[in-house]
Amino acid sequence: MEHIDHILVVDDDHDIRTGVVDYLRKNGLRASAAVDGRDMFAQLDRSAYDLIVLDIMMPGDDGLVLCRTLRSGKHRAVPILLLTARDDETDRIIGLEMGADDYVVKPFSPRELLARIKAVIRRTRMLPPNLRITESAETLAFGRWRLDTAARHLVDQEGTIISLSGAEFRLLRVFLDHPQRVLSRDQLLNLTQGRDAELFDRSIDLLVSRLRNRLDDDAKDQSYIKTVRSEGYVFCMPVSVPGADA
């Protein structure tokens, strides 16, 4: 049976919520609605979704808080597209830094929203399947490092904390979720920076270089991230979830 993508629309505005759901259904997608964060998490626990359309401006926990919570919990792998009424670069950057995959500014065209939903889902599926399930792990271990996925920083064997930028963290997560797989520059660029690549460093090579510096990964030895000529990069170290086998 052909898979039909299921979208969860989270918005406290009844007209927007029902309008988006109706439009998505008319265009061949499955769509459900939630009025707030509590309703959203209840539905995520009941059904599997391929993408969440999440409004930023909501009473209680707003979309940015919910985005951060989603990215640190068991539903972290579900793509998120933010809706914002503010044409404000700061909001957009914060949303992307918290792990959102894209955004649409209100008022928006339903056709544009549909196109962006399809683009995010397509981009998310560019990668091969994960070799290790790491979505809900609080800590990931590799080589002499541990990554705190909630605080988004590295810790070395001596307990020294190394801070990561949002783009560096996203790149490292992609590598850790897909170790020992060659990933192309286009895959890495889209998955770490998405539509707003111009808000960050455009060169994925520069971002890889910055991450290598954080890991003390010598450019010649390349113990962690190896360059594969004409193809991209591969993360060489095995990745483990501390305590998972206990």
Short mmCIF file of C-alpha atoms in Angstrom, two decimals:
data_model
loop_
_atom_site.label_atom_id
_atom_site.label_comp_id
_atom_site.label_asym_id
_atom_site.label_seq_id
_atom_site.Cartn_x
_atom_site.Cartn_y
_atom_site.Cartn_z
CA MET A 1 0.00 0.00 0.00
CA GLU A 2 1.32 3.44 -0.95
CA HIS A 3 2.31 5.59 2.02
CA ILE A 4 0.33 8.83 2.36
CA ASP A 5 2.16 11.47 4.39
CA HIS A 6 0.40 12.42 7.63
CA ILE A 7 0.71 16.06 8.74
CA LEU A 8 -0.12 17.41 12.21
CA VAL A 9 -1.20 21.08 12.18
CA VAL A 10 -0.77 22.82 15.56
CA ASP A 11 -2.37 26.27 15.75
CA ASP A 12 -4.69 27.91 18.28
CA ASP A 13 -6.44 29.88 15.48
CA HIS A 14 -9.47 27.81 14.46
CA ASP A 15 -9.78 29.28 10.96
CA ILE A 16 -6.10 28.75 10.09
CA ARG A 17 -6.02 25.29 11.66
CA THR A 18 -9.09 23.98 9.85
CA GLY A 19 -8.23 25.78 6.61
CA VAL A 20 -4.77 24.22 6.41
CA VAL A 21 -6.08 20.75 7.30
CA ASP A 22 -8.80 20.96 4.65
CA TYR A 23 -6.34 22.17 1.99
CA LEU A 24 -3.83 19.42 2.73
CA ARG A 25 -6.53 16.75 2.59
CA LYS A 26 -7.81 18.09 -0.73
CA ASN A 27 -4.26 17.77 -2.06
CA GLY A 28 -3.85 14.12 -1.21
CA LEU A 29 -2.27 14.24 2.25
CA ARG A 30 -3.55 12.98 5.57
CA ALA A 31 -3.93 15.83 8.05
CA SER A 32 -4.90 16.16 11.70
CA ALA A 33 -5.18 19.20 13.97
CA ALA A 34 -4.09 20.14 17.49
CA VAL A 35 -4.97 23.32 19.38
CA ASP A 36 -1.93 23.53 21.68
CA GLY A 37 1.17 21.71 22.92
CA ARG A 38 -0.66 19.31 25.22
CA ASP A 39 -3.01 18.28 22.42
CA MET A 40 -0.02 17.93 20.06
CA PHE A 41 1.91 15.55 22.33
CA ALA A 42 -1.22 13.48 22.98
CA GLN A 43 -1.72 13.01 19.25
CA LEU A 44 1.97 12.24 18.64
CA ASP A 45 1.70 9.45 21.21
CA ARG A 46 -1.33 8.01 19.43
CA SER A 47 -0.28 8.22 15.78
CA ALA A 48 2.79 8.47 13.58
CA TYR A 49 3.29 11.75 11.72
CA ASP A 50 5.58 12.69 8.84
CA LEU A 51 5.73 16.43 9.65
CA ILE A 52 4.43 18.94 12.19
CA VAL A 53 3.20 22.39 11.12
CA LEU A 54 3.69 24.40 14.32
CA ASP A 55 2.50 27.95 14.98
CA ILE A 56 4.95 30.10 16.95
CA MET A 57 2.48 32.56 18.50
CA MET A 58 0.29 30.46 20.81
CA PRO A 59 -0.83 30.96 24.42
CA GLY A 60 1.00 28.90 27.03
CA ASP A 61 4.06 27.20 25.58
CA ASP A 62 4.71 28.93 22.27
CA GLY A 63 5.99 27.24 19.13
CA LEU A 64 9.66 27.90 19.91
CA VAL A 65 9.40 26.25 23.32
CA LEU A 66 7.50 23.31 21.83
CA CYS A 67 10.06 22.99 19.04
CA ARG A 68 12.88 22.76 21.58
CA THR A 69 10.93 20.20 23.62
CA LEU A 70 10.25 18.09 20.54
CA ARG A 71 13.91 18.09 19.54
CA SER A 72 15.02 16.85 22.97
CA GLY A 73 12.39 14.11 23.34
CA LYS A 74 11.22 10.89 21.76
CA HIS A 75 9.61 12.68 18.80
CA ARG A 76 12.84 14.45 17.84
CA ALA A 77 12.99 12.84 14.39
CA VAL A 78 9.70 14.35 13.16
CA PRO A 79 10.33 17.31 10.81
CA ILE A 80 8.97 20.68 11.98
CA LEU A 81 7.75 23.58 9.85
CA LEU A 82 7.06 26.76 11.83
CA LEU A 83 4.29 29.28 11.14
CA THR A 84 5.04 32.81 12.29
CA ALA A 85 3.10 36.05 12.05
CA ARG A 86 6.32 38.01 12.51
CA ASP A 87 8.45 38.75 9.49
CA ASP A 88 11.35 38.92 11.93
CA GLU A 89 14.75 37.45 11.12
CA THR A 90 15.47 36.87 14.83
CA ASP A 91 12.41 34.62 15.24
CA ARG A 92 13.35 32.68 12.15
CA ILE A 93 16.94 32.16 13.27
CA ILE A 94 15.89 31.12 16.79
CA GLY A 95 13.43 28.62 15.34
CA LEU A 96 16.03 27.11 13.04
CA GLU A 97 18.62 27.04 15.82
CA MET A 98 16.15 25.13 17.99
CA GLY A 99 15.82 22.50 15.33
CA ALA A 100 12.98 23.58 13.03
CA ASP A 101 13.41 22.46 9.42
CA ASP A 102 11.72 25.43 7.74
CA TYR A 103 9.20 28.22 8.31
CA VAL A 104 6.40 30.08 6.54
CA VAL A 105 5.42 33.67 7.41
CA LYS A 106 1.74 34.56 7.89
CA PRO A 107 -0.23 35.46 5.88
CA PHE A 108 0.85 32.66 3.56
CA SER A 109 -0.33 31.02 0.38
CA PRO A 110 -1.64 27.47 0.95
CA ARG A 111 0.20 26.46 -2.20
CA GLU A 112 3.48 27.74 -0.77
CA LEU A 113 2.86 25.91 2.51
CA LEU A 114 2.15 22.68 0.65
CA ALA A 115 5.29 23.08 -1.46
CA ARG A 116 7.43 23.67 1.64
CA ILE A 117 5.91 20.70 3.45
CA LYS A 118 6.77 18.44 0.51
CA ALA A 119 10.27 19.91 0.24
CA VAL A 120 11.02 19.33 3.94
CA ILE A 121 9.77 15.74 3.81
CA ARG A 122 11.77 15.09 0.64
CA ARG A 123 14.89 16.62 2.18
CA THR A 124 14.49 14.60 5.37
CA ARG A 125 14.30 11.39 3.38
CA MET A 126 17.47 12.09 1.43
CA LEU A 127 19.56 10.32 4.05
CA PRO A 128 19.95 6.54 4.32
CA PRO A 129 18.25 4.87 7.30
CA ASN A 130 19.93 5.32 10.66
CA LEU A 131 22.38 2.58 11.58
CA ARG A 132 21.72 3.24 15.28
CA ILE A 133 18.62 4.62 16.94
CA THR A 134 19.82 7.76 18.72
CA GLU A 135 16.74 10.00 18.59
CA SER A 136 15.86 9.83 22.29
CA ALA A 137 19.40 9.52 23.66
CA GLU A 138 20.48 12.24 26.10
CA THR A 139 24.17 11.45 25.54
CA LEU A 140 26.04 10.04 22.55
CA ALA A 141 29.59 8.73 22.90
CA PHE A 142 32.25 8.51 20.20
CA GLY A 143 36.03 8.40 20.42
CA ARG A 144 37.10 10.51 23.38
CA TRP A 145 33.98 12.67 23.25
CA ARG A 146 30.44 12.71 24.54
CA LEU A 147 27.69 14.89 23.10
CA ASP A 148 25.05 16.23 25.48
CA THR A 149 22.06 16.40 23.13
CA ALA A 150 19.93 18.56 25.44
CA ALA A 151 22.60 21.14 26.32
CA ARG A 152 24.07 20.83 22.81
CA HIS A 153 27.70 20.76 23.88
CA LEU A 154 30.65 18.36 23.78
CA VAL A 155 32.39 16.95 26.86
CA ASP A 156 35.88 15.46 26.65
CA GLN A 157 37.43 12.76 28.85
CA GLU A 158 38.61 15.35 31.38
CA GLY A 159 35.11 16.81 31.69
CA THR A 160 35.90 19.96 29.74
CA ILE A 161 32.82 21.41 28.03
CA ILE A 162 33.13 22.56 24.41
CA SER A 163 30.29 24.77 23.19
CA LEU A 164 28.82 24.27 19.72
CA SER A 165 26.99 26.70 17.48
CA GLY A 166 23.57 25.67 16.22
CA ALA A 167 24.94 24.79 12.79
CA GLU A 168 27.84 22.81 14.28
CA PHE A 169 25.46 20.85 16.50
CA ARG A 170 23.14 20.00 13.60
CA LEU A 171 26.05 18.85 11.45
CA LEU A 172 27.43 16.65 14.24
CA ARG A 173 23.99 15.12 14.85
CA VAL A 174 23.67 14.21 11.19
CA PHE A 175 27.07 12.52 11.32
CA LEU A 176 26.33 10.71 14.60
CA ASP A 177 22.96 9.46 13.35
CA HIS A 178 24.61 8.09 10.19
CA PRO A 179 28.12 6.91 11.10
CA GLN A 180 30.27 5.20 8.48
CA ARG A 181 28.02 6.39 5.66
CA VAL A 182 29.27 8.72 2.93
CA LEU A 183 27.10 11.85 2.91
CA SER A 184 27.24 14.29 0.01
CA ARG A 185 27.78 18.02 0.45
CA ASP A 186 24.25 18.70 -0.83
CA GLN A 187 22.76 16.34 1.75
CA LEU A 188 24.74 17.93 4.56
CA LEU A 189 23.99 21.48 3.41
CA ASN A 190 20.24 20.89 3.14
CA LEU A 191 19.95 19.00 6.41
CA THR A 192 22.00 21.43 8.49
CA GLN A 193 20.99 24.75 6.98
CA GLY A 194 17.87 24.24 4.88
CA ARG A 195 16.19 27.14 3.13
CA ASP A 196 17.91 29.81 5.23
CA ALA A 197 21.45 28.81 4.29
CA GLU A 198 22.20 32.48 3.73
CA LEU A 199 21.77 33.12 7.46
CA PHE A 200 24.67 30.80 8.19
CA ASP A 201 27.92 29.82 6.46
CA ARG A 202 27.11 28.78 2.89
CA SER A 203 30.16 26.54 2.59
CA ILE A 204 29.65 23.08 4.08
CA ASP A 205 33.41 22.60 3.82
CA LEU A 206 33.96 25.54 6.17
CA LEU A 207 31.40 24.13 8.62
CA VAL A 208 33.11 20.72 8.55
CA SER A 209 36.43 22.45 9.20
CA ARG A 210 34.96 24.27 12.20
CA LEU A 211 33.57 21.01 13.58
CA ARG A 212 36.91 19.28 13.10
CA ASN A 213 38.52 22.03 15.16
CA ARG A 214 36.00 21.45 17.96
CA LEU A 215 36.85 17.74 17.92
CA ASP A 216 40.62 18.33 17.70
CA ASP A 217 40.45 16.26 14.52
CA ASP A 218 43.70 16.74 12.64
CA ALA A 219 43.03 17.64 9.01
CA LYS A 220 45.70 15.17 7.86
CA ASP A 221 44.81 12.20 10.08
CA GLN A 222 41.02 12.77 9.96
CA SER A 223 40.24 10.36 12.80
CA TYR A 224 36.62 11.47 13.05
CA ILE A 225 35.50 13.05 9.77
CA LYS A 226 37.15 11.85 6.59
CA THR A 227 36.90 13.57 3.23
CA VAL A 228 35.81 11.26 0.42
CA ARG A 229 37.07 12.73 -2.83
CA SER A 230 34.29 13.76 -5.24
CA GLU A 231 31.62 12.35 -2.90
CA GLY A 232 31.49 14.17 0.43
CA TYR A 233 32.31 13.20 4.00
CA VAL A 234 32.07 10.14 6.25
CA PHE A 235 32.04 9.98 10.06
CA CYS A 236 34.47 7.17 10.89
CA MET A 237 34.04 6.60 14.63
CA PRO A 238 31.50 4.10 16.02
CA VAL A 239 28.76 5.82 18.01
CA SER A 240 27.23 4.43 21.20
CA VAL A 241 24.52 5.38 23.67
CA PRO A 242 26.05 5.13 27.17
CA GLY A 243 24.07 2.73 29.36
CA ALA A 244 21.92 1.46 26.50
CA ASP A 245 23.25 -2.08 26.86
CA ALA A 246 23.17 -2.10 30.65
#
